[in-house]
Amino acid sequence: MPIHASWQCDLSDDPLTWSDGVYDLFGLERGAPVRREDIVAMYSAESREELRRLREGAIAECGSFTFEAKIRRPDGQLRWMRVTADVVVEDGVARYLYGTKIDVTDEIIGAAVAA
């Protein structure tokens, strides 16, 4: 069963709020303090760049995005996740990003094996 988890980022200073499933997906202790820059460093270089591009666009346009990202957990395990994000707008300004992260590792590996 894939891990399905929710997250939120306050755009005023980038603090993250995670459900337990996000900690599980990233292989981190539930409730441990997390800093956005440390988490983004766990993304592969390609996924980091895609996240940067999509995030900047969503904030600028008060939009949303979905993409698949590859991360490396602290134990070295590679995982794939589908990230969805939307923006909360207050007074015409993006204030929060929020969304889900779903572990799609088995789906990605299965597709690669079938190809």
PDB file of C-alpha atoms in Angstrom:
ATOM      1  CA  MET A   1       0.000   0.000   0.000  1.00  0.00           C
ATOM      2  CA  PRO A   2       1.603   3.330  -1.020  1.00  0.00           C
ATOM      3  CA  ILE A   3       2.154   5.968   1.613  1.00  0.00           C
ATOM      4  CA  HIS A   4      -0.250   8.872   1.055  1.00  0.00           C
ATOM      5  CA  ALA A   5       0.525  11.965   3.083  1.00  0.00           C
ATOM      6  CA  SER A   6      -0.291  15.657   3.378  1.00  0.00           C
ATOM      7  CA  TRP A   7       1.969  18.666   3.798  1.00  0.00           C
ATOM      8  CA  GLN A   8       1.865  22.464   4.049  1.00  0.00           C
ATOM      9  CA  CYS A   9       4.458  25.218   3.625  1.00  0.00           C
ATOM     10  CA  ASP A  10       3.952  28.741   4.993  1.00  0.00           C
ATOM     11  CA  LEU A  11       5.435  31.008   2.317  1.00  0.00           C
ATOM     12  CA  SER A  12       6.239  33.778   4.813  1.00  0.00           C
ATOM     13  CA  ASP A  13       9.366  31.916   5.963  1.00  0.00           C
ATOM     14  CA  ASP A  14       9.066  28.349   4.544  1.00  0.00           C
ATOM     15  CA  PRO A  15       8.267  26.306   7.701  1.00  0.00           C
ATOM     16  CA  LEU A  16       6.888  22.864   6.839  1.00  0.00           C
ATOM     17  CA  THR A  17       3.954  21.083   8.461  1.00  0.00           C
ATOM     18  CA  TRP A  18       3.760  17.372   7.699  1.00  0.00           C
ATOM     19  CA  SER A  19       1.421  14.494   8.423  1.00  0.00           C
ATOM     20  CA  ASP A  20       3.056  11.326   9.769  1.00  0.00           C
ATOM     21  CA  GLY A  21       3.002   9.806   6.289  1.00  0.00           C
ATOM     22  CA  VAL A  22       5.418  12.418   4.922  1.00  0.00           C
ATOM     23  CA  TYR A  23       7.921  11.580   7.666  1.00  0.00           C
ATOM     24  CA  ASP A  24       7.490   7.894   6.783  1.00  0.00           C
ATOM     25  CA  LEU A  25       7.983   8.552   3.067  1.00  0.00           C
ATOM     26  CA  PHE A  26      11.211  10.473   3.704  1.00  0.00           C
ATOM     27  CA  GLY A  27      12.413   7.899   6.258  1.00  0.00           C
ATOM     28  CA  LEU A  28      12.512  10.450   9.071  1.00  0.00           C
ATOM     29  CA  GLU A  29      11.379  10.179  12.677  1.00  0.00           C
ATOM     30  CA  ARG A  30       7.795  11.363  13.034  1.00  0.00           C
ATOM     31  CA  GLY A  31       7.597  14.817  14.565  1.00  0.00           C
ATOM     32  CA  ALA A  32      11.311  15.555  14.079  1.00  0.00           C
ATOM     33  CA  PRO A  33      12.013  19.178  13.140  1.00  0.00           C
ATOM     34  CA  VAL A  34      12.449  19.612   9.377  1.00  0.00           C
ATOM     35  CA  ARG A  35      13.884  22.502   7.414  1.00  0.00           C
ATOM     36  CA  ARG A  36      12.843  22.978   3.817  1.00  0.00           C
ATOM     37  CA  GLU A  37      16.417  23.305   2.542  1.00  0.00           C
ATOM     38  CA  ASP A  38      17.404  19.997   4.177  1.00  0.00           C
ATOM     39  CA  ILE A  39      14.410  18.226   2.664  1.00  0.00           C
ATOM     40  CA  VAL A  40      14.947  19.678  -0.815  1.00  0.00           C
ATOM     41  CA  ALA A  41      18.550  18.404  -0.625  1.00  0.00           C
ATOM     42  CA  MET A  42      17.122  14.852  -0.442  1.00  0.00           C
ATOM     43  CA  TYR A  43      15.623  15.266  -3.944  1.00  0.00           C
ATOM     44  CA  SER A  44      17.656  14.130  -6.960  1.00  0.00           C
ATOM     45  CA  ALA A  45      19.205  17.000  -8.939  1.00  0.00           C
ATOM     46  CA  GLU A  46      16.578  16.649 -11.703  1.00  0.00           C
ATOM     47  CA  SER A  47      13.703  16.557  -9.225  1.00  0.00           C
ATOM     48  CA  ARG A  48      15.113  19.556  -7.319  1.00  0.00           C
ATOM     49  CA  GLU A  49      15.202  21.620 -10.503  1.00  0.00           C
ATOM     50  CA  GLU A  50      11.681  20.550 -11.498  1.00  0.00           C
ATOM     51  CA  LEU A  51      10.403  21.388  -8.002  1.00  0.00           C
ATOM     52  CA  ARG A  52      12.047  24.820  -8.131  1.00  0.00           C
ATOM     53  CA  ARG A  53      10.518  25.608 -11.511  1.00  0.00           C
ATOM     54  CA  LEU A  54       7.022  24.361 -10.664  1.00  0.00           C
ATOM     55  CA  ARG A  55       6.987  25.925  -7.192  1.00  0.00           C
ATOM     56  CA  GLU A  56       8.062  29.343  -8.463  1.00  0.00           C
ATOM     57  CA  GLY A  57       5.412  29.211 -11.182  1.00  0.00           C
ATOM     58  CA  ALA A  58       2.639  28.160  -8.787  1.00  0.00           C
ATOM     59  CA  ILE A  59       3.515  30.944  -6.348  1.00  0.00           C
ATOM     60  CA  ALA A  60       3.768  33.605  -9.087  1.00  0.00           C
ATOM     61  CA  GLU A  61       0.530  32.534 -10.783  1.00  0.00           C
ATOM     62  CA  CYS A  62      -1.351  31.375  -7.644  1.00  0.00           C
ATOM     63  CA  GLY A  63      -1.669  28.021  -9.384  1.00  0.00           C
ATOM     64  CA  SER A  64      -1.020  24.361  -8.721  1.00  0.00           C
ATOM     65  CA  PHE A  65       1.217  21.532  -9.914  1.00  0.00           C
ATOM     66  CA  THR A  66       1.775  17.783  -9.870  1.00  0.00           C
ATOM     67  CA  PHE A  67       5.023  15.966 -10.605  1.00  0.00           C
ATOM     68  CA  GLU A  68       6.952  12.817  -9.779  1.00  0.00           C
ATOM     69  CA  ALA A  69      10.110  13.271  -7.753  1.00  0.00           C
ATOM     70  CA  LYS A  70      12.968  10.966  -6.808  1.00  0.00           C
ATOM     71  CA  ILE A  71      14.390  11.269  -3.297  1.00  0.00           C
ATOM     72  CA  ARG A  72      17.169   9.577  -1.370  1.00  0.00           C
ATOM     73  CA  ARG A  73      16.308   8.805   2.249  1.00  0.00           C
ATOM     74  CA  PRO A  74      18.913   9.182   5.004  1.00  0.00           C
ATOM     75  CA  ASP A  75      19.384   5.368   4.944  1.00  0.00           C
ATOM     76  CA  GLY A  76      20.323   5.616   1.237  1.00  0.00           C
ATOM     77  CA  GLN A  77      17.108   4.103  -0.114  1.00  0.00           C
ATOM     78  CA  LEU A  78      15.749   5.692  -3.302  1.00  0.00           C
ATOM     79  CA  ARG A  79      12.009   6.409  -3.392  1.00  0.00           C
ATOM     80  CA  TRP A  80       9.681   7.960  -5.967  1.00  0.00           C
ATOM     81  CA  MET A  81       6.744  10.125  -4.946  1.00  0.00           C
ATOM     82  CA  ARG A  82       3.954  11.958  -6.721  1.00  0.00           C
ATOM     83  CA  VAL A  83       3.755  15.487  -5.338  1.00  0.00           C
ATOM     84  CA  THR A  84       0.636  17.606  -5.713  1.00  0.00           C
ATOM     85  CA  ALA A  85       0.531  21.234  -4.633  1.00  0.00           C
ATOM     86  CA  ASP A  86      -1.961  24.058  -4.568  1.00  0.00           C
ATOM     87  CA  VAL A  87      -1.758  27.629  -3.315  1.00  0.00           C
ATOM     88  CA  VAL A  88      -3.786  29.398  -0.641  1.00  0.00           C
ATOM     89  CA  VAL A  89      -4.239  33.008  -1.722  1.00  0.00           C
ATOM     90  CA  GLU A  90      -5.023  35.873   0.667  1.00  0.00           C
ATOM     91  CA  ASP A  91      -5.603  39.377  -0.688  1.00  0.00           C
ATOM     92  CA  GLY A  92      -4.304  38.314  -4.083  1.00  0.00           C
ATOM     93  CA  VAL A  93      -1.007  36.992  -2.678  1.00  0.00           C
ATOM     94  CA  ALA A  94       0.151  33.361  -2.377  1.00  0.00           C
ATOM     95  CA  ARG A  95       0.433  32.644   1.380  1.00  0.00           C
ATOM     96  CA  TYR A  96       0.677  28.853   1.652  1.00  0.00           C
ATOM     97  CA  LEU A  97       1.467  25.848  -0.484  1.00  0.00           C
ATOM     98  CA  TYR A  98      -0.233  22.602   0.496  1.00  0.00           C
ATOM     99  CA  GLY A  99      -0.831  19.213  -1.004  1.00  0.00           C
ATOM    100  CA  THR A 100      -0.076  15.524  -0.923  1.00  0.00           C
ATOM    101  CA  LYS A 101       2.886  13.239  -1.418  1.00  0.00           C
ATOM    102  CA  ILE A 102       2.180   9.674  -2.519  1.00  0.00           C
ATOM    103  CA  ASP A 103       4.823   6.938  -2.610  1.00  0.00           C
ATOM    104  CA  VAL A 104       4.790   5.645  -6.207  1.00  0.00           C
ATOM    105  CA  THR A 105       8.067   3.716  -6.062  1.00  0.00           C
ATOM    106  CA  ASP A 106       6.471   0.356  -6.898  1.00  0.00           C
ATOM    107  CA  GLU A 107       4.518   1.926  -9.777  1.00  0.00           C
ATOM    108  CA  ILE A 108       7.673   3.519 -11.266  1.00  0.00           C
ATOM    109  CA  ILE A 109       9.765   0.363 -10.862  1.00  0.00           C
ATOM    110  CA  GLY A 110       6.960  -1.793 -12.294  1.00  0.00           C
ATOM    111  CA  ALA A 111       6.667   0.440 -15.347  1.00  0.00           C
ATOM    112  CA  ALA A 112      10.433   0.330 -15.900  1.00  0.00           C
ATOM    113  CA  VAL A 113      10.490  -3.483 -15.652  1.00  0.00           C
ATOM    114  CA  ALA A 114       7.544  -3.796 -18.055  1.00  0.00           C
ATOM    115  CA  ALA A 115       9.181  -1.533 -20.654  1.00  0.00           C
TER     116      ALA A 115
END
